[in-house]
Short mmCIF file of C-alpha atoms (C1' of nucleotides) and ligand atoms in Angstrom, two decimals:
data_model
loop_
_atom_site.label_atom_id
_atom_site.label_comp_id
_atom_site.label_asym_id
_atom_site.label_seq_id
_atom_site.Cartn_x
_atom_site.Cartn_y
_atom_site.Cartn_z
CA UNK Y 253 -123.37 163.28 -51.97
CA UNK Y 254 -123.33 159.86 -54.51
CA UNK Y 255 -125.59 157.11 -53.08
CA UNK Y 256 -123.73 154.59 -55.28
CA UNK Y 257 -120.42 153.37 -53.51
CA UNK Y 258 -116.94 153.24 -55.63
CA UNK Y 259 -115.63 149.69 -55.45
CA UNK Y 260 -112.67 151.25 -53.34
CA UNK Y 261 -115.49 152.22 -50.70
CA UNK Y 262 -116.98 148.66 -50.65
CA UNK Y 263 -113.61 147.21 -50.20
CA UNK Y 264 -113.41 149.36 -47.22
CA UNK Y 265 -116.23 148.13 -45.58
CA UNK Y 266 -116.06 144.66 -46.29
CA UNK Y 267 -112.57 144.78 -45.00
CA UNK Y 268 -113.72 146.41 -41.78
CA UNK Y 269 -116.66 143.95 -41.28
CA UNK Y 270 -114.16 141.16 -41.36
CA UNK Y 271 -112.39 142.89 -38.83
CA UNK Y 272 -114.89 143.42 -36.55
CA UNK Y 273 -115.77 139.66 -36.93
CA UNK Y 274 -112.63 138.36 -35.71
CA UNK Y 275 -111.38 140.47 -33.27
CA UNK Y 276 -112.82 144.08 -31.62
CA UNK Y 277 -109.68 145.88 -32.26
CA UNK Y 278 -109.78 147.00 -35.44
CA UNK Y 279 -107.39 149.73 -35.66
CA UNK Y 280 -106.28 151.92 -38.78
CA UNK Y 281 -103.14 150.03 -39.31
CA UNK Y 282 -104.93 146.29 -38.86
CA UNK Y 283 -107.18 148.14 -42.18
CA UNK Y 284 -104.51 149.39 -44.13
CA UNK Y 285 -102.64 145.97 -43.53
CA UNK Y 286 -106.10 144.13 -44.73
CA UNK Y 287 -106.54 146.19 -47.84
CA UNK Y 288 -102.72 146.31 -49.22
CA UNK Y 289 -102.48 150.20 -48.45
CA UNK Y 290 -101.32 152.84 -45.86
CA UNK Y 291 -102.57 154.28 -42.78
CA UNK Y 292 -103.08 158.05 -44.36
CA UNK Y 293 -104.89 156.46 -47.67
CA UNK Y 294 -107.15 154.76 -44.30
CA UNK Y 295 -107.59 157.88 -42.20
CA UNK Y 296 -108.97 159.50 -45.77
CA UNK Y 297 -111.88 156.75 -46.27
CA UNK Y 298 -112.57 156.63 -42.79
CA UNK Y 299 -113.34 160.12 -43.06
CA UNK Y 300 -115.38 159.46 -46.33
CA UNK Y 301 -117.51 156.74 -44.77
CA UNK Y 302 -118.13 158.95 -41.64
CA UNK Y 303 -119.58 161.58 -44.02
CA UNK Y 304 -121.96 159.09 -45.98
CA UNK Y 305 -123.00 157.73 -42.53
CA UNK Y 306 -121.69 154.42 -42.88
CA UNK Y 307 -119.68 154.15 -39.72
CA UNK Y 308 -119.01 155.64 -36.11
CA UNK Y 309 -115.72 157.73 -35.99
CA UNK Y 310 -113.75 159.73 -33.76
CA UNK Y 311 -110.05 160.66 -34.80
CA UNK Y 312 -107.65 158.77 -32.79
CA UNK Y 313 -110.78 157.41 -31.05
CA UNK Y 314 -111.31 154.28 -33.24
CA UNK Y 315 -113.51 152.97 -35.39
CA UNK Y 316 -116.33 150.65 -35.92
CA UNK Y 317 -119.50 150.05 -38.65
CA UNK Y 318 -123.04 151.52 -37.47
CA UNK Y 319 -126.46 149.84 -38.61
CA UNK Y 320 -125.88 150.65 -42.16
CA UNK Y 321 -122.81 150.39 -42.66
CA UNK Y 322 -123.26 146.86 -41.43
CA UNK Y 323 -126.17 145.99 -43.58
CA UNK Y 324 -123.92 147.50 -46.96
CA UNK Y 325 -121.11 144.95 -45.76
CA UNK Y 326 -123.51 142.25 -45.73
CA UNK Y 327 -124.99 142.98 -49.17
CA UNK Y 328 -121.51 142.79 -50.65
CA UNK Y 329 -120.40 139.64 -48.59
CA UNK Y 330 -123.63 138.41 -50.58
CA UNK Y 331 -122.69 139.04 -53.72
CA UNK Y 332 -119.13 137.90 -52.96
CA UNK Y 333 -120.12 134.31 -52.09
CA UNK Y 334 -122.80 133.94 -54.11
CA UNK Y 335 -120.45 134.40 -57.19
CA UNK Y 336 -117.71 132.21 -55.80
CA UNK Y 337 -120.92 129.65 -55.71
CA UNK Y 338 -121.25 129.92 -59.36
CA UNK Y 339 -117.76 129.98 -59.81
CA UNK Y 340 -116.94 126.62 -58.06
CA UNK Y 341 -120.91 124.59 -58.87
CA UNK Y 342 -121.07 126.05 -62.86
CA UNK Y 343 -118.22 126.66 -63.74
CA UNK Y 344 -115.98 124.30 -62.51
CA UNK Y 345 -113.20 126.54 -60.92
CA UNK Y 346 -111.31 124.94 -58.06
CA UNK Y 347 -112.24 127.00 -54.57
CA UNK Y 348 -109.20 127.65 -53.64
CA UNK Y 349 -109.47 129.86 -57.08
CA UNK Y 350 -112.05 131.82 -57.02
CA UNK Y 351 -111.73 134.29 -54.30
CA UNK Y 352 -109.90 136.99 -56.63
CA UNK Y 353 -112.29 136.85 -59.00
CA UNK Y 354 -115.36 137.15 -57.09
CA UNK Y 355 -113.54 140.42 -55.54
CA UNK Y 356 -114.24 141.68 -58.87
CA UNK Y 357 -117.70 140.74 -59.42
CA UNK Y 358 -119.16 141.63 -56.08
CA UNK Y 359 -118.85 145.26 -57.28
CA UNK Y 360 -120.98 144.45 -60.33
CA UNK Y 361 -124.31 146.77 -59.22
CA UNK Y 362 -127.46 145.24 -60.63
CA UNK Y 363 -129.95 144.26 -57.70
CA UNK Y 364 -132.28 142.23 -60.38
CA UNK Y 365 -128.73 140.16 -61.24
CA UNK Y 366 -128.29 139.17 -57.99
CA UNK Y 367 -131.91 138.53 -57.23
CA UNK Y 368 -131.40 135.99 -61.00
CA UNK Y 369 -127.99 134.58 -59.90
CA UNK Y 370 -129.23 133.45 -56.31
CA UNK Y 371 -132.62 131.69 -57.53
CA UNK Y 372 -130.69 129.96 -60.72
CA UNK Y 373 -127.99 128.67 -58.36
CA UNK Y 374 -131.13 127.38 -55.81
CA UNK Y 375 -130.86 129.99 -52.94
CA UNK Y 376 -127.78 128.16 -51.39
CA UNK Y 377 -126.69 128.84 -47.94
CA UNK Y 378 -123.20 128.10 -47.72
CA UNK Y 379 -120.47 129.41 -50.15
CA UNK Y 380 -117.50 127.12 -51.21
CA UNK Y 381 -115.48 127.46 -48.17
CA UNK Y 382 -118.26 126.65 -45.71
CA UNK Y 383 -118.73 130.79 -45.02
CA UNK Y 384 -122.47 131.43 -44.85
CA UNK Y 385 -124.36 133.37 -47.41
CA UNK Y 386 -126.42 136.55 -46.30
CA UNK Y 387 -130.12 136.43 -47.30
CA UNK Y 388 -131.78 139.52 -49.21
CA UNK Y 389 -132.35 140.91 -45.98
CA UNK Y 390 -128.71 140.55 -44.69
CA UNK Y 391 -129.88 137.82 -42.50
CA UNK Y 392 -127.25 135.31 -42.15
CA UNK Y 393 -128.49 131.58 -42.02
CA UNK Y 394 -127.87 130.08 -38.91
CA UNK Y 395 -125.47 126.46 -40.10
CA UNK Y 396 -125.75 124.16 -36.89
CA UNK Y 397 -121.92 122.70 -38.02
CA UNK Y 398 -120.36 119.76 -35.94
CA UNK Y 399 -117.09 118.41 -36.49
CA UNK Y 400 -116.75 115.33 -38.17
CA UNK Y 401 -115.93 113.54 -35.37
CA UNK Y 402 -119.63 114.43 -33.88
CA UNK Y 403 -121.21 113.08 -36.18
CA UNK Y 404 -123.17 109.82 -35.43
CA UNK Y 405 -122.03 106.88 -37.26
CA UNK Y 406 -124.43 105.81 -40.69
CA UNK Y 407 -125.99 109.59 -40.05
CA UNK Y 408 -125.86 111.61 -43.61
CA UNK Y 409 -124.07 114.66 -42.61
CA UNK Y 410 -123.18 117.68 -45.80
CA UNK Y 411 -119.65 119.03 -45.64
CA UNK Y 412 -119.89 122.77 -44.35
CA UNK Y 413 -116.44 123.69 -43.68
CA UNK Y 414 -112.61 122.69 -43.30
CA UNK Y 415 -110.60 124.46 -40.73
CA UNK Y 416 -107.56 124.25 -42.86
CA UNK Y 417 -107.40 125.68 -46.13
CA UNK Y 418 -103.47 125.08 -47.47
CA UNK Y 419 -102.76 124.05 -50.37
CA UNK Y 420 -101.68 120.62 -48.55
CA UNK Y 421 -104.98 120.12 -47.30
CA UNK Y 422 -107.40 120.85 -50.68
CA UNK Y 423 -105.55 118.59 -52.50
CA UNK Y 424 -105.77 115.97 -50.30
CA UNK Y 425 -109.51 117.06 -50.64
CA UNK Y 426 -109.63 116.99 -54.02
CA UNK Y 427 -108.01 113.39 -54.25
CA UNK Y 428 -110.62 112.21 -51.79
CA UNK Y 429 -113.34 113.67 -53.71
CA UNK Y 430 -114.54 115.87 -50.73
CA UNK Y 431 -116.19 119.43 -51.43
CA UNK Y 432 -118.26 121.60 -49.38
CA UNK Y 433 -121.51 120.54 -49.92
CA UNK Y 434 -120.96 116.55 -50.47
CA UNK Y 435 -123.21 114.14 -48.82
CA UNK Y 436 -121.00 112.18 -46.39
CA UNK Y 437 -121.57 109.08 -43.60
CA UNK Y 438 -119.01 107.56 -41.13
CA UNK Y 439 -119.14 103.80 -41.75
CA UNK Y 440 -117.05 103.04 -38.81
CA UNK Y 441 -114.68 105.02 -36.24
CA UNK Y 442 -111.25 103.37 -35.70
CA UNK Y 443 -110.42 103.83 -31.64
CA UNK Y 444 -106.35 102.58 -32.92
CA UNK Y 445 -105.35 106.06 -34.74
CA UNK Y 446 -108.88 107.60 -34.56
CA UNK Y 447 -109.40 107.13 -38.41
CA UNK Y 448 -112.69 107.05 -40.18
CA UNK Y 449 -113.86 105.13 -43.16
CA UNK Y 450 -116.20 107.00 -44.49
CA UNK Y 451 -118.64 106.95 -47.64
CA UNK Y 452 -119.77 110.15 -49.95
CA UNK Y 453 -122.28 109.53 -52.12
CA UNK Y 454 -121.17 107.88 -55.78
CA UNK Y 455 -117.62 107.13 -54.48
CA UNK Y 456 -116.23 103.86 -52.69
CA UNK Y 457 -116.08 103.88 -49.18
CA UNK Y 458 -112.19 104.99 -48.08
CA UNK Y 459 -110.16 105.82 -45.13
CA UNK Y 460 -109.53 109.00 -43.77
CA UNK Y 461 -106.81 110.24 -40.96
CA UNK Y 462 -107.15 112.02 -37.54
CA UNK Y 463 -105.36 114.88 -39.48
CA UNK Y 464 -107.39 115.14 -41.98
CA UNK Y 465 -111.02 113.91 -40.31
CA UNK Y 466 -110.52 117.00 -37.53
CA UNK Y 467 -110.42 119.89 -39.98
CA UNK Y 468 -113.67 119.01 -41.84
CA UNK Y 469 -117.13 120.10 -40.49
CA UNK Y 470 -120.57 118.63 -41.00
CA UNK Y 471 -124.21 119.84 -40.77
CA UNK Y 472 -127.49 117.61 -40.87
CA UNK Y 473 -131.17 118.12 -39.96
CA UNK J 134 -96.50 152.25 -67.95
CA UNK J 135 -99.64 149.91 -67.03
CA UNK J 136 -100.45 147.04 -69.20
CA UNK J 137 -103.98 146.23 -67.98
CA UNK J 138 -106.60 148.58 -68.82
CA UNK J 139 -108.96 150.37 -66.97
CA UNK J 140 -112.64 150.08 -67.27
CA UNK J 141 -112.65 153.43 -69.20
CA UNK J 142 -109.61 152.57 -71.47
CA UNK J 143 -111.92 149.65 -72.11
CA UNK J 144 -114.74 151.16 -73.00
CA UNK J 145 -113.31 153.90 -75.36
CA UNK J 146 -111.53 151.23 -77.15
CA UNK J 147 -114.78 149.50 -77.34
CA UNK J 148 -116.68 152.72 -78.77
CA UNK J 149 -114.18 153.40 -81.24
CA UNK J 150 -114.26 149.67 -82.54
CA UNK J 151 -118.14 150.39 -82.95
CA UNK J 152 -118.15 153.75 -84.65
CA UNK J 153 -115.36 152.63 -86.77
CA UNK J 154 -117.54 150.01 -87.78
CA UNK J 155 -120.62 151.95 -88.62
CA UNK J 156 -118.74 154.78 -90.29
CA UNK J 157 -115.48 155.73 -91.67
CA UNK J 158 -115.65 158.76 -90.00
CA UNK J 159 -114.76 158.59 -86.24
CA UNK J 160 -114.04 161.80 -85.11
CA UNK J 161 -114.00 163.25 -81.61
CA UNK J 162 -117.29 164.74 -81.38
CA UNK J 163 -118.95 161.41 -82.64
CA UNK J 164 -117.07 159.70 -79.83
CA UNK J 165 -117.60 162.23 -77.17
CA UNK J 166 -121.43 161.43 -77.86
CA UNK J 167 -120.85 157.51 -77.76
CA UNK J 168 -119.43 157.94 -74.60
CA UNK J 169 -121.57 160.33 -73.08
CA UNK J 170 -118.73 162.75 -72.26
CA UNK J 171 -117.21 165.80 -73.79
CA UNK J 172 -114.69 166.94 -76.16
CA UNK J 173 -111.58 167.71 -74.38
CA UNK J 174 -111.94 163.97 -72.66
CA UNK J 175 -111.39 162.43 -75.84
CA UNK J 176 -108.71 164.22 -76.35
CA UNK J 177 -106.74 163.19 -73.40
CA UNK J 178 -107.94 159.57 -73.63
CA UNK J 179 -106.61 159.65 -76.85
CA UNK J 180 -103.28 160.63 -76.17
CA UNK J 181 -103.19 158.08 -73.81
CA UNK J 182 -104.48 155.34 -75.99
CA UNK J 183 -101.93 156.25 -78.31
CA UNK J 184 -98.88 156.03 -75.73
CA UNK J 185 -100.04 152.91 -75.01
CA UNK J 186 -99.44 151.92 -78.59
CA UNK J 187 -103.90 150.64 -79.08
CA UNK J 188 -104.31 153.39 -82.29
CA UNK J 189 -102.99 155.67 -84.40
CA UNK J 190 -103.71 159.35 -83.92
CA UNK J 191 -102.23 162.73 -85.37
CA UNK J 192 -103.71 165.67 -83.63
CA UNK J 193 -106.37 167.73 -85.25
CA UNK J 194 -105.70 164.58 -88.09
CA UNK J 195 -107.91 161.95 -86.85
CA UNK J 196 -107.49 158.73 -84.96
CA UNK J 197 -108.05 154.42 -85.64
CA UNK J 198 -107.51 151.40 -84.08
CA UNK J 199 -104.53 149.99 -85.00
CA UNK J 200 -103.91 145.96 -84.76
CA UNK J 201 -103.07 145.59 -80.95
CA UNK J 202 -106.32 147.66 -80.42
CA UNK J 203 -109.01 146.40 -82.66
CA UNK J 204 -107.72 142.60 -80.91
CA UNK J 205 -108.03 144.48 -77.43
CA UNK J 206 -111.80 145.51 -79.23
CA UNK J 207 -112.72 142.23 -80.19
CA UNK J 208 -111.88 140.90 -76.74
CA UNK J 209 -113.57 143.12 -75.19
CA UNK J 210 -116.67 142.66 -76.96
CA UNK J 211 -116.09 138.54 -76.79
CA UNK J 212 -116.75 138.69 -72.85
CA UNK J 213 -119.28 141.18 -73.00
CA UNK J 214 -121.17 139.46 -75.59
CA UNK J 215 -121.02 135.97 -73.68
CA UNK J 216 -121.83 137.72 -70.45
CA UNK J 217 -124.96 138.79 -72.23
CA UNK J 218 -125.93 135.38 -73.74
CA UNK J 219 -125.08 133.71 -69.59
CA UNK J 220 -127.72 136.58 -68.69
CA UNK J 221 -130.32 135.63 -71.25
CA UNK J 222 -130.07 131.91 -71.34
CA UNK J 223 -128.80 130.94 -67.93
CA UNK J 224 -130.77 133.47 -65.23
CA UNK J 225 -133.66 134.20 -67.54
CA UNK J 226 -133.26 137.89 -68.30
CA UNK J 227 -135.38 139.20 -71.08
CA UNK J 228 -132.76 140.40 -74.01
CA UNK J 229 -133.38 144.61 -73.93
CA UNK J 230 -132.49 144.15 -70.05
CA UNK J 231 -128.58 142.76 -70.28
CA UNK J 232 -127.12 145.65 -71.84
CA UNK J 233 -126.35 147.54 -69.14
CA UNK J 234 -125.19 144.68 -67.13
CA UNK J 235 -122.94 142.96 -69.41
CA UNK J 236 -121.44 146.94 -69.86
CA UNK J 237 -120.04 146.13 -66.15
CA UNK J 238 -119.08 142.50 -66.26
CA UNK J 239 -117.02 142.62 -69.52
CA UNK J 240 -114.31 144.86 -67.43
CA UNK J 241 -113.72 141.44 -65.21
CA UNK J 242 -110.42 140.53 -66.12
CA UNK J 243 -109.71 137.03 -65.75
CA UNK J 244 -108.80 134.77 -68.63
CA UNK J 245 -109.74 132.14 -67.06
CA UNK J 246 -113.06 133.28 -66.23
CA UNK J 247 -114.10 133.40 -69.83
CA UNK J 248 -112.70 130.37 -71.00
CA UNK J 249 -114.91 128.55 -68.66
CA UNK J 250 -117.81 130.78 -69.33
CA UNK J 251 -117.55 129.92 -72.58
CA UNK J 252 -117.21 126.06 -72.17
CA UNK J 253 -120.00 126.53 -69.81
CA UNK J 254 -122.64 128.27 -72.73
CA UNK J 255 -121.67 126.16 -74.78
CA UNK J 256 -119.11 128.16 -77.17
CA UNK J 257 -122.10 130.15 -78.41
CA UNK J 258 -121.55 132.23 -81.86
CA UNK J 259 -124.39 134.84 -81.39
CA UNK J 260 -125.93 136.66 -78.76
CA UNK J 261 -128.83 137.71 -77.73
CA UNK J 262 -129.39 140.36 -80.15
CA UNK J 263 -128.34 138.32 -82.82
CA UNK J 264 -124.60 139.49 -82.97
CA UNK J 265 -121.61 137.06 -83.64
CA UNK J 266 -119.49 136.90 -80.83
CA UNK J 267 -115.41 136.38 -81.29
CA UNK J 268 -113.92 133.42 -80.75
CA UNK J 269 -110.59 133.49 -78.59
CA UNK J 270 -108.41 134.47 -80.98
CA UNK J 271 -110.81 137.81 -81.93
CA UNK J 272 -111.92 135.99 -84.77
CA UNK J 273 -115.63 136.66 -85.90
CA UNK J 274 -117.78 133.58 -87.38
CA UNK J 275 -118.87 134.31 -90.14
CA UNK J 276 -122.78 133.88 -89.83
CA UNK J 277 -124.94 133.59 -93.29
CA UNK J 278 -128.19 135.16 -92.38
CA UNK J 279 -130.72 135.12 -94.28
CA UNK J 280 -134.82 136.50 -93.65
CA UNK J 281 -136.97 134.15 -92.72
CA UNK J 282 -138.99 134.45 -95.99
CA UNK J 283 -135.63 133.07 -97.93
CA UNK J 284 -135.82 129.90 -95.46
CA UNK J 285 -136.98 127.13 -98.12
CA UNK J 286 -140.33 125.49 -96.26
CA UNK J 287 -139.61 122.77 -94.05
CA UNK J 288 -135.86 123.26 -93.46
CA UNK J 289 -134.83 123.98 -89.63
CA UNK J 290 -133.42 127.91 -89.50
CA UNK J 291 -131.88 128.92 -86.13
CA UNK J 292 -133.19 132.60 -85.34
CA UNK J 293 -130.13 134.61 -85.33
CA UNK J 294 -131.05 138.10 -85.30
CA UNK J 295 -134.20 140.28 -85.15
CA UNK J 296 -134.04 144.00 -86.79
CA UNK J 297 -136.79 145.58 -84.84
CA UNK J 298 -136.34 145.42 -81.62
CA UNK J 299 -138.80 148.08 -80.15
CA UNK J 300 -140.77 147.27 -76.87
CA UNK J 301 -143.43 146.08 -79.32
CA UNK J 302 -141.56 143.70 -81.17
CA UNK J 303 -140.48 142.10 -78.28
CA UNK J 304 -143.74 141.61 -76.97
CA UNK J 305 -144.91 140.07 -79.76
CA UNK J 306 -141.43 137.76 -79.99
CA UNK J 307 -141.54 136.26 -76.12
CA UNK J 308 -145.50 135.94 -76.95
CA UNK J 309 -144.64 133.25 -79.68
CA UNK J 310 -141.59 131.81 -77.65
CA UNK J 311 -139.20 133.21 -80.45
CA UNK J 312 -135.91 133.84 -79.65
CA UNK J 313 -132.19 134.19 -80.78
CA UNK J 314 -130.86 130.70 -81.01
CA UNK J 315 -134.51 129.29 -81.25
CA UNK J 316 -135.02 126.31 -84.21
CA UNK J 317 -137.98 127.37 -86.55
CA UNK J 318 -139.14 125.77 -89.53
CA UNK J 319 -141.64 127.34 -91.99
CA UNK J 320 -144.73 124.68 -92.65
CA UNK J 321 -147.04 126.98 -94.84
CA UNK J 322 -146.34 130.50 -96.54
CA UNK J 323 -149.73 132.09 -97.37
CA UNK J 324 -149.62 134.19 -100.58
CA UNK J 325 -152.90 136.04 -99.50
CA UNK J 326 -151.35 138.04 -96.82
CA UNK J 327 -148.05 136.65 -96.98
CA UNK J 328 -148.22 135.36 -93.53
CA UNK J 329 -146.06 132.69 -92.30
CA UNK J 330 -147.10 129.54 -90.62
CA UNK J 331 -143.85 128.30 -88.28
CA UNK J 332 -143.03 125.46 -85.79
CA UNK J 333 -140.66 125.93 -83.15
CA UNK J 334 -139.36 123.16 -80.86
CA UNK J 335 -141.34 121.87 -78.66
CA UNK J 336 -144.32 124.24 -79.00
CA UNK J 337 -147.59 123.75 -81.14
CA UNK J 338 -147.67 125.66 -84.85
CA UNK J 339 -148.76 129.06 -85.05
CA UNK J 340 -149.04 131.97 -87.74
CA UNK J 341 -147.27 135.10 -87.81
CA UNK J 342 -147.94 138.25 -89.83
CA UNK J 343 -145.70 139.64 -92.76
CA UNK J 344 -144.60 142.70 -90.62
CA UNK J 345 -143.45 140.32 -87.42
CA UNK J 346 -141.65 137.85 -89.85
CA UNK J 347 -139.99 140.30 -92.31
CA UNK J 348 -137.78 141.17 -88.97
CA UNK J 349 -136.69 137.64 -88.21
CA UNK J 350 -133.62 136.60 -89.60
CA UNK J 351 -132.16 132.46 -89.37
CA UNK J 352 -129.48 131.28 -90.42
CA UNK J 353 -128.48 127.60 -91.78
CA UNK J 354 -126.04 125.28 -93.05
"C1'" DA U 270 -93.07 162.19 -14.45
"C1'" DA U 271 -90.15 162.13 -18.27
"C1'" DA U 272 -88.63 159.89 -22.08
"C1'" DT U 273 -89.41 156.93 -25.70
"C1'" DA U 274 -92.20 154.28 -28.78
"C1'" DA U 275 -96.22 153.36 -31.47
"C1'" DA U 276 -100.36 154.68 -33.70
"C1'" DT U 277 -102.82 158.05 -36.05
"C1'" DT U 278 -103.67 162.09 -38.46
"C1'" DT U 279 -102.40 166.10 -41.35
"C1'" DA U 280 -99.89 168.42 -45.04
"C1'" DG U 281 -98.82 168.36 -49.48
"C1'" DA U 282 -98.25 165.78 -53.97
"C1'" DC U 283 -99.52 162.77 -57.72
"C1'" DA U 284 -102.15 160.06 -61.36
"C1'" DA U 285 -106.55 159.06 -63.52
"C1'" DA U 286 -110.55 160.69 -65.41
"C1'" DC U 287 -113.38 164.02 -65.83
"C1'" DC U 288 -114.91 169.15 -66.51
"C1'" DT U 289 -115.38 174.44 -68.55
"C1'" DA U 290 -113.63 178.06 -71.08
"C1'" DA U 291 -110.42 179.78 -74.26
"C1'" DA U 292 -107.20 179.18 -78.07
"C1'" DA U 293 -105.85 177.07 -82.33
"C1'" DA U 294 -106.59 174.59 -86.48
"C1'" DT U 295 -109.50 173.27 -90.16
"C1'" DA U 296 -113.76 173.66 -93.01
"C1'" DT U 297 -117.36 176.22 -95.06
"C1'" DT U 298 -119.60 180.44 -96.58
"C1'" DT U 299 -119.89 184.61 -98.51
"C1'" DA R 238 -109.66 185.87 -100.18
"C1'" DA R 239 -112.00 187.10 -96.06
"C1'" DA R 240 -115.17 186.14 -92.86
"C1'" DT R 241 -117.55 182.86 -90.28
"C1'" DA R 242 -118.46 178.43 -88.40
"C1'" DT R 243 -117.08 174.01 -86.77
"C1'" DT R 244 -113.94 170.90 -84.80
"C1'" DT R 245 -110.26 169.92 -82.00
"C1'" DT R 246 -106.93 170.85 -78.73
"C1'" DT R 247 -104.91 173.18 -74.71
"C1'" DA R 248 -104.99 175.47 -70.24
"C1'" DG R 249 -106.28 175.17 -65.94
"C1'" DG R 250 -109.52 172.95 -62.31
"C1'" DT R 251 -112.00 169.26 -59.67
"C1'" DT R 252 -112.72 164.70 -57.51
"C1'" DT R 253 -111.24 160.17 -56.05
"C1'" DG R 254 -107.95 157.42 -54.24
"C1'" DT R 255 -103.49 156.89 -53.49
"C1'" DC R 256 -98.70 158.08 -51.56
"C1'" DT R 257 -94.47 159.98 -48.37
"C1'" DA R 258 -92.95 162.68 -44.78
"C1'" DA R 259 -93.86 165.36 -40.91
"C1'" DA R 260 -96.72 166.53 -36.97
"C1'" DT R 261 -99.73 165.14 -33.34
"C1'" DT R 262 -101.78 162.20 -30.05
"C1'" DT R 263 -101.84 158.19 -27.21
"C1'" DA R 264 -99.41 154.22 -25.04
"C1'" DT R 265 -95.52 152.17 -22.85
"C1'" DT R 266 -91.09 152.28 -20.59
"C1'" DT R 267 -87.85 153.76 -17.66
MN1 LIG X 731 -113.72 143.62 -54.07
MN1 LIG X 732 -115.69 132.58 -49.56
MN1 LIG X 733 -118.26 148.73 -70.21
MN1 LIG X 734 -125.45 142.35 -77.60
#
DNA sequence: AAATAAATTTAGACAAACCTAAAAATATTT
DNA sequence: AAATATTTTTAGGTTTGTCTAAATTTATTT
């Protein structure tokens, strides 16, 4: 039985991990759904992974990753983010772009490339939508977020996360200058309409709504 | 019928570009062994290559790239070769070590990808083994290469390729600091032994043998 | 407790990419 | 010109991953 996993088997358990992770009933149909396919083409793989020991199955039972399976979904989840990191802080690709293409390039095998690729991009810990990276060891960093909103006023706090991800919101983002990762401080807290003026760092201090202030999270030391 | 081509459409396209290169004779056998597959493969491969209007091919007559294919070739070869030169000059990966890598990544599809890849290098013209790499439009640059013994004394040559490029060699290569792409300037030829003195940037002079330089090609304007 | 609905699995097929073994075409010796 | 050898193609299978349609199991109504 092959070791190496197809890129169709790696889809599979990524998808099922990000199941799991939001809700426990993942269910053949909630897969097929995920990964753009039918219930039978599911019920095949599922038997698949059972056979490589990648997952706990029963039929009409249910589903649900085991130790390993868990630890080869968090290996590709690595990859994943990693490359939308290099996507977004070398190249230059808007986030809201790079998802597709990093769906690719997770599948790419080479351990030594990803062990390269994670020390020349400075071992981050947060991809470009604020999702947290795996270590080598599938450990995933602990990010102590807060909202915005939390954060005490002149404190440096580095954008982790927005809640909101529509095309509305990113380019309202984008105008502002604000990317996961910028260095940001709340000058001053308006109790009228809740706004903040805040400052990131090499940018003029501006104005930001309730709206907009709500959806973006913050972590600092 | 399917306009984007799989990873194996790709890299029979790819082989024949190669062998046709090498040889005028490119017959199934020859590619069978490229490929590391057998006979009766080809074969079917080839009839598909040919519905798919990428060469020309009679059976039992013998088979080329026509136009639409050797472009597909070229662009093929254009991301693998910049993948190859990220791999070398971005994460540090010694050159005999990208092969294999860049063999996966140039099957990424996006357009996009590569046009900012490029930007990124820097629109590079060679890679790491010294080969030209096309521009967007398939073209090749034409790259006037001479051996380092041509290079008149004290004129800046750019190392562009290296013709031995055994375990040995590249010892001896990373040992001095020379590389594809690095600027070298001949201060002193010695007629005894017809070793070379050189200076590359940023490192002190130093003398290589006849059999190390006679290997190293540059090229300048 | 039936009846009905929903979820899941099986049965059977298909395309892609590969294989082995045999047949057919072409090339080379004798 | 035959005989032999080589090359190439076909015939028929396998594996992977997909599909539709039908059967089975489980869940929900009535
Ligand atoms: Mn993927
Ligand atoms: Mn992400
Ligand atoms: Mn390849
Ligand atoms: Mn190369």
């Amino acid at each position: 039985m092959n070791l190496k996993l197809s890129t169709s088997e790696e889809n599979y358990i990524k998808s099922i991990y990000h199941l799991q992770s939001v809700s426990d009933i993942v269910n053949t149909n909630s897969l097929a759904k995920e990964l753009n396919t039918k219930a039978a083409s599911v019920t095949d793989m599922l038997k698949k992974l059972k056979l490589k020991k990648l997952i706990q199955y029963e039929r009409y039972y249910g589903f649900k990753l085991n130790d390993k399976g868990t630890q080869t979904a968090l290996s590709i989840i690595r990859r994943h983010r990693l490359w939308e990191y290099f996507l977004v802080s070398k190249l230059g690709f808007d986030w809201d772009k790079v998802h597709i293409i990093a769906e690719e390039l997770e599948h790419v095998s080479s351990m030594e490339l990803i062990k390269k690729l994670d020390t020349y991009l400075g071992n981050p810990k947060i991809d470009p939508h604020g999702d947290p990276i795996p270590d080598v060891n599938g450990r995933l960093p602990v990010i102590k977020q807060i909202n915005l909103f939390k954060l005490p006023l002149k404190k440096t706090g580095i954008v982790s996360s927005v809640s909101n991800q529509s095309p509305q919101m990113l380019e309202m983002l984008k105008h502002y200058g604000i990317r996961i990762g910028s260095q940001i401080k709340i000058n001053k807290a308006f109790d009228f309409d809740r706004s903040l003026e805040i400052k990131l760092s090499k940018q003029p201090a501006c104005i930001i709504s309730e709206q907009v202030a709500k959806n973006i999270f913050v972590y600092h030391d």
